[in-house]
CSV table of C-alpha atoms and ligand atoms in Angstrom, one decimal:
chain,number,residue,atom,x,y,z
A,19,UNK,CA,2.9,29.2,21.6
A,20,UNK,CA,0.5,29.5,24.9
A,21,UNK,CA,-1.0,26.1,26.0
A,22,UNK,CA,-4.9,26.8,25.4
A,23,UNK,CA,-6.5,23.6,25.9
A,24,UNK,CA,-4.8,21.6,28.2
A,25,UNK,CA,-4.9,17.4,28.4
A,26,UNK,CA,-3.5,16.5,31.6
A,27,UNK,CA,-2.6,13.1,31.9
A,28,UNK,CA,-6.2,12.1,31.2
A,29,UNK,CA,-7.2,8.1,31.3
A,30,UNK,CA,-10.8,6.7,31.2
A,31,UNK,CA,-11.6,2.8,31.2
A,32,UNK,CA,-14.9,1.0,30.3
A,33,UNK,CA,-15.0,-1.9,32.5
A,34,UNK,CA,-11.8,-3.8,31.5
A,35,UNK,CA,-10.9,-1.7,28.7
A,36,UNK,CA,-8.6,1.5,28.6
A,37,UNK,CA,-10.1,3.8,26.2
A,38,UNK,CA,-8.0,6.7,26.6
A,39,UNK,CA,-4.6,5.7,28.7
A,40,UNK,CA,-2.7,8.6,29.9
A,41,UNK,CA,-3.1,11.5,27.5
A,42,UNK,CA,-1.3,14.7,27.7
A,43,UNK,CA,-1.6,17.3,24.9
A,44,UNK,CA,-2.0,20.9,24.8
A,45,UNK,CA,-3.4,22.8,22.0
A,46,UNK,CA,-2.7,26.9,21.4
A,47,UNK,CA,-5.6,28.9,20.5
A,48,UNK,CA,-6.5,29.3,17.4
A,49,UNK,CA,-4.8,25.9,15.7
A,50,UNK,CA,-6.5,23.6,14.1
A,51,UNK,CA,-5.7,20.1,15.6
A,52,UNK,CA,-6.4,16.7,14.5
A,53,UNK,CA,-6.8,13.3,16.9
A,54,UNK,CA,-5.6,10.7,13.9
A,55,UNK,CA,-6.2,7.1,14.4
A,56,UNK,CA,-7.8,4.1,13.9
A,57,UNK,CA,-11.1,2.8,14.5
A,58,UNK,CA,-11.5,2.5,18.9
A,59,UNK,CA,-8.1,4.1,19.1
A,60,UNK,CA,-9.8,6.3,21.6
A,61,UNK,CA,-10.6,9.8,19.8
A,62,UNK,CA,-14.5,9.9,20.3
A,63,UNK,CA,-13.8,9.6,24.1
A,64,UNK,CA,-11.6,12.1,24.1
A,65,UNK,CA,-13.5,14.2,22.7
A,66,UNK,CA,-16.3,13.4,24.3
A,67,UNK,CA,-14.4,14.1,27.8
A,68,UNK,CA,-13.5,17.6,26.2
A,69,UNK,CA,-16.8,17.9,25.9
A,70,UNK,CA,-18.3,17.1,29.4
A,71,UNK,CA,-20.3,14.0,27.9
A,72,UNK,CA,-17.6,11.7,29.5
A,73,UNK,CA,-15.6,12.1,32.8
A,74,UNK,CA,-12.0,11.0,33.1
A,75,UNK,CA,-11.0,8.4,35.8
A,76,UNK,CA,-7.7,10.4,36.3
A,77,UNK,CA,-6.1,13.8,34.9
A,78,UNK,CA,-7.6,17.3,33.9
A,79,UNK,CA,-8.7,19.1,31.3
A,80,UNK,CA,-8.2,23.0,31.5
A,81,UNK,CA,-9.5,25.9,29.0
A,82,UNK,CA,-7.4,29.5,29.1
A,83,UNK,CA,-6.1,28.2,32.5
A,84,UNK,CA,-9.9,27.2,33.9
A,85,UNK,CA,-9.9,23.3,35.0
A,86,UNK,CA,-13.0,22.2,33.8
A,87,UNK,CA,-12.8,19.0,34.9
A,88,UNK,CA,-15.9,19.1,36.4
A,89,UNK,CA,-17.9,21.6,34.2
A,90,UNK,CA,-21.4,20.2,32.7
A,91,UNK,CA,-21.3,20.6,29.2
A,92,UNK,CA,-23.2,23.3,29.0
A,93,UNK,CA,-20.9,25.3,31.1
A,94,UNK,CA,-18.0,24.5,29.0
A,95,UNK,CA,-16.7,27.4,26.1
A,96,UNK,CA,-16.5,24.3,23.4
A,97,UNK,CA,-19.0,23.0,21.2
A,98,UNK,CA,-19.3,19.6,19.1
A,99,UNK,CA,-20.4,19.2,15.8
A,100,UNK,CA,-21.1,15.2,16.0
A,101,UNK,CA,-20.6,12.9,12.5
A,102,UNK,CA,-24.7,12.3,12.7
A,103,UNK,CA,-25.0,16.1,12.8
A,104,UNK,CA,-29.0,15.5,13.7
A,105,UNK,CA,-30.6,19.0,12.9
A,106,UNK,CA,-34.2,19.0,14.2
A,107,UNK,CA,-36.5,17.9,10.7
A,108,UNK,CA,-39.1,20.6,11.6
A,109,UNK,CA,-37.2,23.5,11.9
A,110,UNK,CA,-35.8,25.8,9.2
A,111,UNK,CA,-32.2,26.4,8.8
A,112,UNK,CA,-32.7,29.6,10.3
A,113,UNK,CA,-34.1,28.4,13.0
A,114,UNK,CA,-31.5,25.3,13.4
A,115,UNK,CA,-29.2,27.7,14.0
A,116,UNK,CA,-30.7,29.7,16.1
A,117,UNK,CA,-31.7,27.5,18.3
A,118,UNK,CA,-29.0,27.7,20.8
A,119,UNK,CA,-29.4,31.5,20.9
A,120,UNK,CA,-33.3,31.2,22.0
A,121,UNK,CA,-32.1,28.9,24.4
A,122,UNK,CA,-29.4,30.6,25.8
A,123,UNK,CA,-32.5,33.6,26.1
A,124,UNK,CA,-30.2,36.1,24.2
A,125,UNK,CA,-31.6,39.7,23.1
A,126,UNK,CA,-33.6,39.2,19.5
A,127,UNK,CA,-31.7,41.3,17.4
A,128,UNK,CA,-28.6,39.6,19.1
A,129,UNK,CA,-29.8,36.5,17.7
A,130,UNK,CA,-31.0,38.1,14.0
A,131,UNK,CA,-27.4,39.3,13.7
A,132,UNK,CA,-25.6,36.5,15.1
A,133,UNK,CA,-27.5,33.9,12.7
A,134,UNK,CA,-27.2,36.1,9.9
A,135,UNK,CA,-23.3,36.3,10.2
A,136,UNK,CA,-23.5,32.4,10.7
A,137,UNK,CA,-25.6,31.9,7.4
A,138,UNK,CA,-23.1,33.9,5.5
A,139,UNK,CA,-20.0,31.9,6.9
A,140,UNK,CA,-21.0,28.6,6.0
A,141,UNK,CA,-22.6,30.3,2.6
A,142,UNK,CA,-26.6,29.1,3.3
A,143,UNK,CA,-27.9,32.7,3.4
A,144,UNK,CA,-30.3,31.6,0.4
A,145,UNK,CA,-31.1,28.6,1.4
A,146,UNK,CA,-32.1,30.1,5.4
A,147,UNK,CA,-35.9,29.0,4.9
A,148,UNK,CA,-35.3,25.3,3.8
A,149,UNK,CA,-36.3,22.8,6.1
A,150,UNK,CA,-33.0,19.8,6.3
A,151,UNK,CA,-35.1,17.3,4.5
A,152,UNK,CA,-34.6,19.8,1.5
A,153,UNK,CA,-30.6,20.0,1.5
A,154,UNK,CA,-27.7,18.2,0.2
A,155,UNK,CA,-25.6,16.0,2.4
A,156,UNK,CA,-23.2,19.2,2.2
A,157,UNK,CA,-25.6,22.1,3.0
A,158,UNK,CA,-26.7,20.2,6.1
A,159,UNK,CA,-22.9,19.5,7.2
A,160,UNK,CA,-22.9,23.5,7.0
A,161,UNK,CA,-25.9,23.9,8.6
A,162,UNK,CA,-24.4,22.0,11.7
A,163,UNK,CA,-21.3,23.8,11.6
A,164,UNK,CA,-23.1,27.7,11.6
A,165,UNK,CA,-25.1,26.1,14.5
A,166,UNK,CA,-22.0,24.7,16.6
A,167,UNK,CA,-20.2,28.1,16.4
A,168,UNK,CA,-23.5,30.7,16.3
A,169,UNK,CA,-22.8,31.2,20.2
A,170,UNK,CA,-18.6,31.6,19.7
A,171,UNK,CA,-17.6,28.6,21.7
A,172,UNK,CA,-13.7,29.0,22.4
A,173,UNK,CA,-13.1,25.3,21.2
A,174,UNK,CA,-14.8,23.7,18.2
A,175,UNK,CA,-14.8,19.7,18.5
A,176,UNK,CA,-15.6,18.0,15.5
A,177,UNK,CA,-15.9,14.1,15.8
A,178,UNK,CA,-15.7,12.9,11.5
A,179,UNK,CA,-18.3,15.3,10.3
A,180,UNK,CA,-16.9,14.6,7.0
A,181,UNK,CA,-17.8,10.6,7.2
A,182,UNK,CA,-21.3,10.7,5.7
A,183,UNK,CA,-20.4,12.3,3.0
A,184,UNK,CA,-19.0,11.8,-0.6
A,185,UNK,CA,-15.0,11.8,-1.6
A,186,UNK,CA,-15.8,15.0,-3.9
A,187,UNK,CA,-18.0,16.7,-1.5
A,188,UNK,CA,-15.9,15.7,1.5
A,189,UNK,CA,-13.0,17.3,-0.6
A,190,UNK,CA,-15.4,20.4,-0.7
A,191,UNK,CA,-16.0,20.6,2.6
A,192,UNK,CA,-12.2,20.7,3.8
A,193,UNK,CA,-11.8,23.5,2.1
A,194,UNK,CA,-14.8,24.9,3.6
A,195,UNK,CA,-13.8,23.9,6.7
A,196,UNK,CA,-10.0,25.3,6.1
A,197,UNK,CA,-11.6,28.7,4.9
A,198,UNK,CA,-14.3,28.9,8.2
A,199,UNK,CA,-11.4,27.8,10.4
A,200,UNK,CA,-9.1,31.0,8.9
A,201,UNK,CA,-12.4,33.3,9.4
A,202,UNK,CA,-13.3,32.7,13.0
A,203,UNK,CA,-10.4,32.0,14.5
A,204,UNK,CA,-11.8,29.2,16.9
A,205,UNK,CA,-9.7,26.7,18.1
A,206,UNK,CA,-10.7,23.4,16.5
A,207,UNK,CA,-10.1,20.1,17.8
A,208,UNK,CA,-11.0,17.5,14.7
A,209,UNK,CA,-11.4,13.9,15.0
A,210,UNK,CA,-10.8,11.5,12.3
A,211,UNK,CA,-9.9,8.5,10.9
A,212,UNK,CA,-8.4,9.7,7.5
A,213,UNK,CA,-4.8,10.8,7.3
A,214,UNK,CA,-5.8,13.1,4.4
A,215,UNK,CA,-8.4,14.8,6.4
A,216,UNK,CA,-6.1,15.3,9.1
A,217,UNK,CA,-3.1,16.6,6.5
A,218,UNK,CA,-5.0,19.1,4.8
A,219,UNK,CA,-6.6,20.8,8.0
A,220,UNK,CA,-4.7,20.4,10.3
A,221,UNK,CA,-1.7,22.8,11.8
A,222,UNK,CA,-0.7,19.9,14.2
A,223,UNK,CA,-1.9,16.2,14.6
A,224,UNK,CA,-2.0,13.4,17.3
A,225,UNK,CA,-1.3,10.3,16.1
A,226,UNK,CA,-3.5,8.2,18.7
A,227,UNK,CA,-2.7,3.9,19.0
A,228,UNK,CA,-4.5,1.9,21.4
A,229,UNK,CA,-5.6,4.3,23.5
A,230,UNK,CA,-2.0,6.3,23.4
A,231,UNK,CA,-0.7,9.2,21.4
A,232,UNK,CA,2.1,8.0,19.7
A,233,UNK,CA,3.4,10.8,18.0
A,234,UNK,CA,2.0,15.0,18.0
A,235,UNK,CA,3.4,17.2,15.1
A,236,UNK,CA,2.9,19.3,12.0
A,237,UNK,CA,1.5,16.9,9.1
A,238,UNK,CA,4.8,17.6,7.1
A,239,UNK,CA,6.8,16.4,10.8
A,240,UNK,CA,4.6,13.1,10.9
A,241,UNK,CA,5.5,12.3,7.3
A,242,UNK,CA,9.1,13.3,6.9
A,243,UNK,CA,9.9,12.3,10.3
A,244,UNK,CA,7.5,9.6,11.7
A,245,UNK,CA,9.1,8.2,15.3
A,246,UNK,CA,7.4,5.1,15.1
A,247,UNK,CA,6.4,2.4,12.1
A,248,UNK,CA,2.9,2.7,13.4
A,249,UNK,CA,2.7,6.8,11.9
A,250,UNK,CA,5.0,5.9,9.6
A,251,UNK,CA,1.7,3.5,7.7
A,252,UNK,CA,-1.2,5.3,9.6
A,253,UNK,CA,0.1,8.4,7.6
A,254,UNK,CA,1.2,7.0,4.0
A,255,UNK,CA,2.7,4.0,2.4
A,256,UNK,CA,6.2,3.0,3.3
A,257,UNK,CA,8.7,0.2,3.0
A,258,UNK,CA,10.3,-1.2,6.1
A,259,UNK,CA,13.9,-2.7,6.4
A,260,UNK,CA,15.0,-4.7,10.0
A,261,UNK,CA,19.3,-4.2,10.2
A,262,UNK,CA,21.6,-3.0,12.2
A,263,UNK,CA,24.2,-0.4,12.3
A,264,UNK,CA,27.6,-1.3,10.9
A,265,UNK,CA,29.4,1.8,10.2
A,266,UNK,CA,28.6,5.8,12.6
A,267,UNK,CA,29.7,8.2,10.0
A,268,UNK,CA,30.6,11.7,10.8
A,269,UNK,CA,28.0,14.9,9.7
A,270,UNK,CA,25.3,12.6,11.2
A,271,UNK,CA,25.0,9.5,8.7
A,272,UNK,CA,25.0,5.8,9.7
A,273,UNK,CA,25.1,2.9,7.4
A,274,UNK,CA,23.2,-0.2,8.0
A,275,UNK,CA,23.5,-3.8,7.1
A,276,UNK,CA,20.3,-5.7,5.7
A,277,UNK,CA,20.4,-8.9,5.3
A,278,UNK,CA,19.6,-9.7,1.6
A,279,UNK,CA,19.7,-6.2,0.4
A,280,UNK,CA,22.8,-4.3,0.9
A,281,UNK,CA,23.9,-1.3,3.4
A,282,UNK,CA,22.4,2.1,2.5
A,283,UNK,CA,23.8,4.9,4.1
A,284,UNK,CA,20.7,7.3,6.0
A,285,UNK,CA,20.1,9.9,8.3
A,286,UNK,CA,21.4,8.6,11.9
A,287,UNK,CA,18.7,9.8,14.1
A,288,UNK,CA,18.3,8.1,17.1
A,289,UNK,CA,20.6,5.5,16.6
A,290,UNK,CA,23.3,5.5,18.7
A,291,UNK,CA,25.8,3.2,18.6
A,292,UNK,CA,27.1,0.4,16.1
A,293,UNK,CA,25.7,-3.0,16.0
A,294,UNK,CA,22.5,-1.8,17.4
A,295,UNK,CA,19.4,-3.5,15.8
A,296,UNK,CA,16.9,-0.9,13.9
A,297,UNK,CA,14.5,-0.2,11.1
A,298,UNK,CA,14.6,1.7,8.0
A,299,UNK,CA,11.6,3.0,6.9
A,300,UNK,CA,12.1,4.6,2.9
A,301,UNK,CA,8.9,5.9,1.2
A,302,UNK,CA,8.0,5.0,-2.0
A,303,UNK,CA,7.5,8.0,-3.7
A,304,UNK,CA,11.6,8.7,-2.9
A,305,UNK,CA,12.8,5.1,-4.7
A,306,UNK,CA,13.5,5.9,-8.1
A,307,UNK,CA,14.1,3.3,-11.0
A,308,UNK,CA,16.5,3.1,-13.6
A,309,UNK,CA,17.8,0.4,-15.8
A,310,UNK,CA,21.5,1.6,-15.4
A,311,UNK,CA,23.3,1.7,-11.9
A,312,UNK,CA,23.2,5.5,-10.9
A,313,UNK,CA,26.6,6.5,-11.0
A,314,UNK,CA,27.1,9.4,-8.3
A,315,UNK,CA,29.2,7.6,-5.9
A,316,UNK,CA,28.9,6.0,-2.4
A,317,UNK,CA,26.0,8.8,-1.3
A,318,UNK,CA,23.4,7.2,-3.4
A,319,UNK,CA,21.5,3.8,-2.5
A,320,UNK,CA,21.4,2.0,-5.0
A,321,UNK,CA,20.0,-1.9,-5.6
A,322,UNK,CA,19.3,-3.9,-8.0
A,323,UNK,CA,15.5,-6.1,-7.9
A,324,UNK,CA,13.2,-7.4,-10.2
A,325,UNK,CA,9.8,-6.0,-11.6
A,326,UNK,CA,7.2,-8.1,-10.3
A,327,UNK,CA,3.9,-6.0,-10.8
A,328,UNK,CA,2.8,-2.4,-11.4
A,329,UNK,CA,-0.7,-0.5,-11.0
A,330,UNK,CA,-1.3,2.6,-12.5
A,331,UNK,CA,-3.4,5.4,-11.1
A,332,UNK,CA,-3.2,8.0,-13.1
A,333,UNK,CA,-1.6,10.1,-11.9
A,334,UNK,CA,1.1,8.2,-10.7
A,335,UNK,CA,2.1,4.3,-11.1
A,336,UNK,CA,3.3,1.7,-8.5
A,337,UNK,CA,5.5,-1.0,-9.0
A,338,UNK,CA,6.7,-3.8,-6.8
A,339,UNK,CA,10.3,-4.7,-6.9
A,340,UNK,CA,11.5,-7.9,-5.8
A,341,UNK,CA,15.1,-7.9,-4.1
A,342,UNK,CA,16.0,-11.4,-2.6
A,343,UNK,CA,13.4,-11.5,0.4
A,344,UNK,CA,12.6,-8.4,0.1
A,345,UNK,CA,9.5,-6.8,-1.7
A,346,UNK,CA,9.7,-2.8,-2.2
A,347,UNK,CA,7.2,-0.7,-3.4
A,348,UNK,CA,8.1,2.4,-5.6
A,349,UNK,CA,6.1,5.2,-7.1
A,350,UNK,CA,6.7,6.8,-9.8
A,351,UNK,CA,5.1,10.2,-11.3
A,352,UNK,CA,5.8,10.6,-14.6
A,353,UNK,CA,6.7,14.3,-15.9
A,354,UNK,CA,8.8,15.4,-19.0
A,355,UNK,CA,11.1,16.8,-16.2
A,356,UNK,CA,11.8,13.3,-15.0
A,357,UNK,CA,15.1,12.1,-16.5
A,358,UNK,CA,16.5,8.9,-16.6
A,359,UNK,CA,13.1,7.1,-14.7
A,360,UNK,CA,11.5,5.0,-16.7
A,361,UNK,CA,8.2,2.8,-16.9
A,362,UNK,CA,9.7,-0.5,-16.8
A,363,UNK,CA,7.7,-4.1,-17.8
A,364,UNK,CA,7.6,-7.0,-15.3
A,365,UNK,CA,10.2,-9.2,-15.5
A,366,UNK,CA,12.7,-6.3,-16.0
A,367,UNK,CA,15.5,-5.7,-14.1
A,368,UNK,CA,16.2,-2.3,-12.4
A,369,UNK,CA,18.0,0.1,-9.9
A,370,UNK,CA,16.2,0.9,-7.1
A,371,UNK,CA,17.8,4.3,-5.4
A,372,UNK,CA,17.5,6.5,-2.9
A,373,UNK,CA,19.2,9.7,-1.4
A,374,UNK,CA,20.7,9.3,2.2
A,375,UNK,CA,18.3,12.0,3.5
A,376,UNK,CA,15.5,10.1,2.4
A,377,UNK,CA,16.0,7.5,4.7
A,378,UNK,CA,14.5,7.3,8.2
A,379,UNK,CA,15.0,5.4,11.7
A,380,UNK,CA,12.0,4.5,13.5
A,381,UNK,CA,11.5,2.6,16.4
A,382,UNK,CA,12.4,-1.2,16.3
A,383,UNK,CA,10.1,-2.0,19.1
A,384,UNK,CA,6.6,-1.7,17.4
A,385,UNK,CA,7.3,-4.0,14.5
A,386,UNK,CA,4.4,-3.0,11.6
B,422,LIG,N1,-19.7,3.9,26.6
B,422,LIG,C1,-18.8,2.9,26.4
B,422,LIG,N2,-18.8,1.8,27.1
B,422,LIG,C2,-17.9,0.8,26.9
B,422,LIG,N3,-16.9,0.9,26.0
B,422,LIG,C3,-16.8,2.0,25.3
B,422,LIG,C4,-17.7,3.1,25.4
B,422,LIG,N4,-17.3,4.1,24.6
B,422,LIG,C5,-16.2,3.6,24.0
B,422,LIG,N5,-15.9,2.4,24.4
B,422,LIG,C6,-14.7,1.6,23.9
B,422,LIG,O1,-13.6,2.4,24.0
B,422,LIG,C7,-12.7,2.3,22.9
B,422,LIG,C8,-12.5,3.6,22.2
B,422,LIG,O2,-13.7,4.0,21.6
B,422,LIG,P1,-13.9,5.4,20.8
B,422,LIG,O3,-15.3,5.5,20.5
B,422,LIG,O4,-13.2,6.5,21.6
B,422,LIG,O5,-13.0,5.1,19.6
B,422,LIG,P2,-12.7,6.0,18.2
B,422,LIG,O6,-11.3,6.2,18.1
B,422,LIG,O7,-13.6,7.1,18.3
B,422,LIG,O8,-13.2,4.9,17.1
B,422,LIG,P3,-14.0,5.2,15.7
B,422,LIG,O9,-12.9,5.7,14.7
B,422,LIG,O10,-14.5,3.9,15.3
B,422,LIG,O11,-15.1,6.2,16.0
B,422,LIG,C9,-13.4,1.3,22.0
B,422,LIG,O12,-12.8,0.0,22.2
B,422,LIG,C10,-14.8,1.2,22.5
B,422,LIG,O13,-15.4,0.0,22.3
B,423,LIG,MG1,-15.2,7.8,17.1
């Protein structure tokens, strides 16, 4: 993969307060890349020094090998579609999205074609005459979108355009978004604060904490693999267990002791010798309950807990199992294909399992 936006060890402080703190990323052109994170984590700066809106106290930012560090914004081959995508009230959406073409004093039928094209893309060719007041939350989102990529920027930086709108619409619009993304071929750089707007878009995602990026990969990477306990809750649910290492087994496999629990046998990454102090992090979604011990053997984790409550969803149910100290949350999808499982009753006793593989080491240090 070629580096095609480069972060170069950017930081940027507000008086006291490190917004961004020593951010390196590079991003190949054409992927679709997500800045994850909670609210002040840092992403709109970031963005915003992409941009040109903001200037970094220290590092670079370079475009196809160009430092433009020092660009003005208009200068700069990105664009921004901003969560308050304000589109001017008087003006058509034809002319919204022209407007950056008569600015930029490009030939008429340049401008004709190029909005045309646009209107098409985002699918608003019939509505091209409507003034904004006149469009659904969606249709305007559009509209900011055609406008933001009418003059080709190389980067596209879009800062929660999804926020103002509806779950169903929002849901709409990803796909949208995943569809325009596959058509134009722009680089896009998408901040949010929604793990499942990251997941579905995305071909790689920073995880940004506190200013930091804790973790860049490919949404399945961050889930399956999380480094820290920090991704491991920013993207899903998952239970954590404090223990330490009792037993290195060959093929890669450690078992650790928890106190109160028992000592599953997991995946050994990271950990490196015996007696050191870790944590397990198991997702729900991989505990499965029966109301007979599993019997395959010394590969399967199995414990025994109480049920203390369920919720259903729908489409699948959550239960909380009680195991000494510990509280561990399963989920369960129910499917004719799904065996032995059952849909136990509080109060009832059960096996909690899960497979070795299932298991993961994160880092002890950032306790969740
Ligand atoms: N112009 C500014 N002056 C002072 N502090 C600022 C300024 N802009 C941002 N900050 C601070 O920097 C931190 C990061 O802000 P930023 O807007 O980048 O967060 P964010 O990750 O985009 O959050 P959100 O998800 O809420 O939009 C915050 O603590 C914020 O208060
Ligand atoms: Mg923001």
């Amino acid at each position: 993969m070629d580096d095609f936006l480069v972060i170069d060890h950017v930081t940027k402080t507000f008086g006291a307060q490190r917004a961004v703190d020593d951010v390196s990323l590079a991003v190949s052109p054409g992927e679709a890349f997500s800045l994850l994170g909670p609210s002040g984590c840092g992403k709109t700066t970031l963005l915003r020094m992409i941009a040109g809106f903001e200037r970094p106290d220290r590092g670079r930012i370079l475009v196809a090998g160009q430092d433009i560090t020092e660009l003005p914004p208009e200068q700069r081959p990105v664009n921004t579609v901003f969560q308050n995508y304000a589109l001017f009230p008087h003006l058509n959406v034809w002319e919204n999205v022209a407007f950056g073409l008569r600015m930029g004093r490009r030939p008429r039928e340049e401008i004709r074609s190029g909005v045309d094209r646009m209107l098409e893309l985002v699918r608003l060719a019939e509505h091209a005459r409507k003034r904004p007041a006149q469009l659904s939350g969606g249709q305007r989102q559009r509209v900011a979108i055609a406008r933001a990529l009418v003059n080709r920027p190389q980067v596209l930086l879009l800062d929660e355009p999804l926020a103002a709108l509806d779950l169903k619409l929002r849901q709409h619009m990803l796909m949208e978004l995943n569809t325009i993304h596959e058509q134009v071929g722009t680089t896009f750089i998408y901040v949010t604060h929604d793990q499942g707007e990251a997941m579905s878009l995305s071909n790689r995602i920073a995880v940004m904490n506190a200013g930091k990026v804790e973790q860049i990969d490919s949404p399945e990477h961050l889930y399956e693999t999380p480094r820290s306990s920090f991704v491991a809750t920013f993207i899903g649910d998952a239970n954590f267990f404090t223990g330490k290492a009792v037993e290195m087994q060959h093929e890669g496999y450690v078992r650790v002791m928890i106190e109160g629990l028992g000592s599953p046998l997991v995946l050994s990454n990271g950990v490196v010798s015996s007696n050191q102090m870790l944590r397990l992090m198991v997702r729900p979604e991989k505990i499965s309950l029966t109301l007979k011990r599993p019997l395959s053997g010394e590969r399967v984790n199995a414990f025994p807990g109480v049920v203390e409550d369920s919720s259903y969803f729908g489409s699948h149910t959550r239960y909380r199992i009680r195991a000494g100290e510990h509280l561990i949350t399963a989920q369960l999808q129910r499917s004719r294909f799904s065996g032995g499982e059952i849909s136990p009753a509080h109060g009832t006793s059960v096996w909690m399992s899960f497979h070795p593989d299932e298991g993961r080491i994160v880092r002890l240090e950032d306790a969740a």
